[in-house]
Amino acid sequence: MPAVTPDNWREARDFDRVDPAASPLRLPALQHDGGAERAPGSTFKIVSALGLELAAQSDRQLDALLDGLPLAAINAAAHERGFAFRTEAPTYPVDGRARITNFRDQGLDRRARDGRLGLAQALTYSLNTWFAWTGELSDRSLLGRPDGGVPDLQPLEPGALDPVRPIVAMARRLGFGQALRLDGGLLPADFAWSAWDALQATPAAIDPIHTRHELRQMAIGLRMQATPLQMALVAGAVGQGRPIVPHLLAELDGKPAAPSNGPALGVRLDRVRAGMKGVVDVGTAAGAFRAPALAGIRRGLSGKTGTAPVGDGALATVWFTGWLEPHSVAGQEHRLAVAVFASRSEATGGGHAAPVAAAVLGALADRMQPKGAK
């Protein structure tokens, strides 16, 4: 929102009355209510992909799956281990009562590249059943079994399950469960923070997991709440190779903030980056960035769409998040992370949120273009 002035006061006042949580007149406007309709949907698959990469460091079979295997080999591996997963099936488990379903009931076979399917293709085309199954394979609470295990493990303290549940471990590393403080280290160490401070963002949170199906839902970004800031940080971390420490306070008493980043993610990023580049080039967001005027942005942009149904499924929370490489538009010296969020949409992330991102980035490119240039 623009600054509130006498010219737009009436509009801002009316907006304040209708939607106070999003009002530009209130401190909470800089935050997020973290409510039940704030699931990140498939944008969380970025986190899941990083968690799978973490698990694959000690699991050669999972690493081979992420790299891409022939479809027949994937089906044979699932059958050998007793999992009701098949690449041609639109649901997983194929015959289960509680199932994960692919978008428009599609099988995975048509998304294979040269007959092989791996993490890059699963991200590019947002393949729900693949992430649900590989999420199970990565989770040690399930003991490598197709049923049973102990998915109801609950942590007694934050991080207790990190060695067992790598997707949750990666989410914590990226900021989930933590109230991000945006003071740039400028406020005193003993500053008395409160929940509604404008410089403290609402933490993203993952709901407790009690069943195997709930674990599958988590892997595709359901049963959780996330802020747009958090999802921009997730995408930016893949581009940067390490978590970003954001700040809104630039200076205090003449002292500037000292920007810093977290430690390196420490996992393979090439497969995740390839999948996110594919989202923009040929995948779920390709239509939004197809215009010739966006060619420069398209070359430098990687991202992920998300669609999380709400209520009876007629509406959805829709997302696009990604990062733009430096010099993708004139005068852009730094990597830029972006997140677009729309609640109660009748469309998908690719059909609603990604076009908003395209419009905003296109306007940015126009604004930064040198005068007289065409």
Coordinates of C-alpha atoms in Angstrom, one line a residue, residues 38 53 152 169 172 282-283 301 306:
R38 CA -2.4 -19.8 5.0
E53 CA 18.6 -33.9 -0.4
D152 CA 3.2 -40.0 15.9
A169 CA 14.8 -30.3 10.0
R172 CA 13.5 -25.3 10.9
V282 CA 8.1 -25.2 -19.1
G283 CA 6.2 -26.0 -15.9
L301 CA 13.9 -16.3 -12.8
G306 CA 1.5 -23.5 -4.9

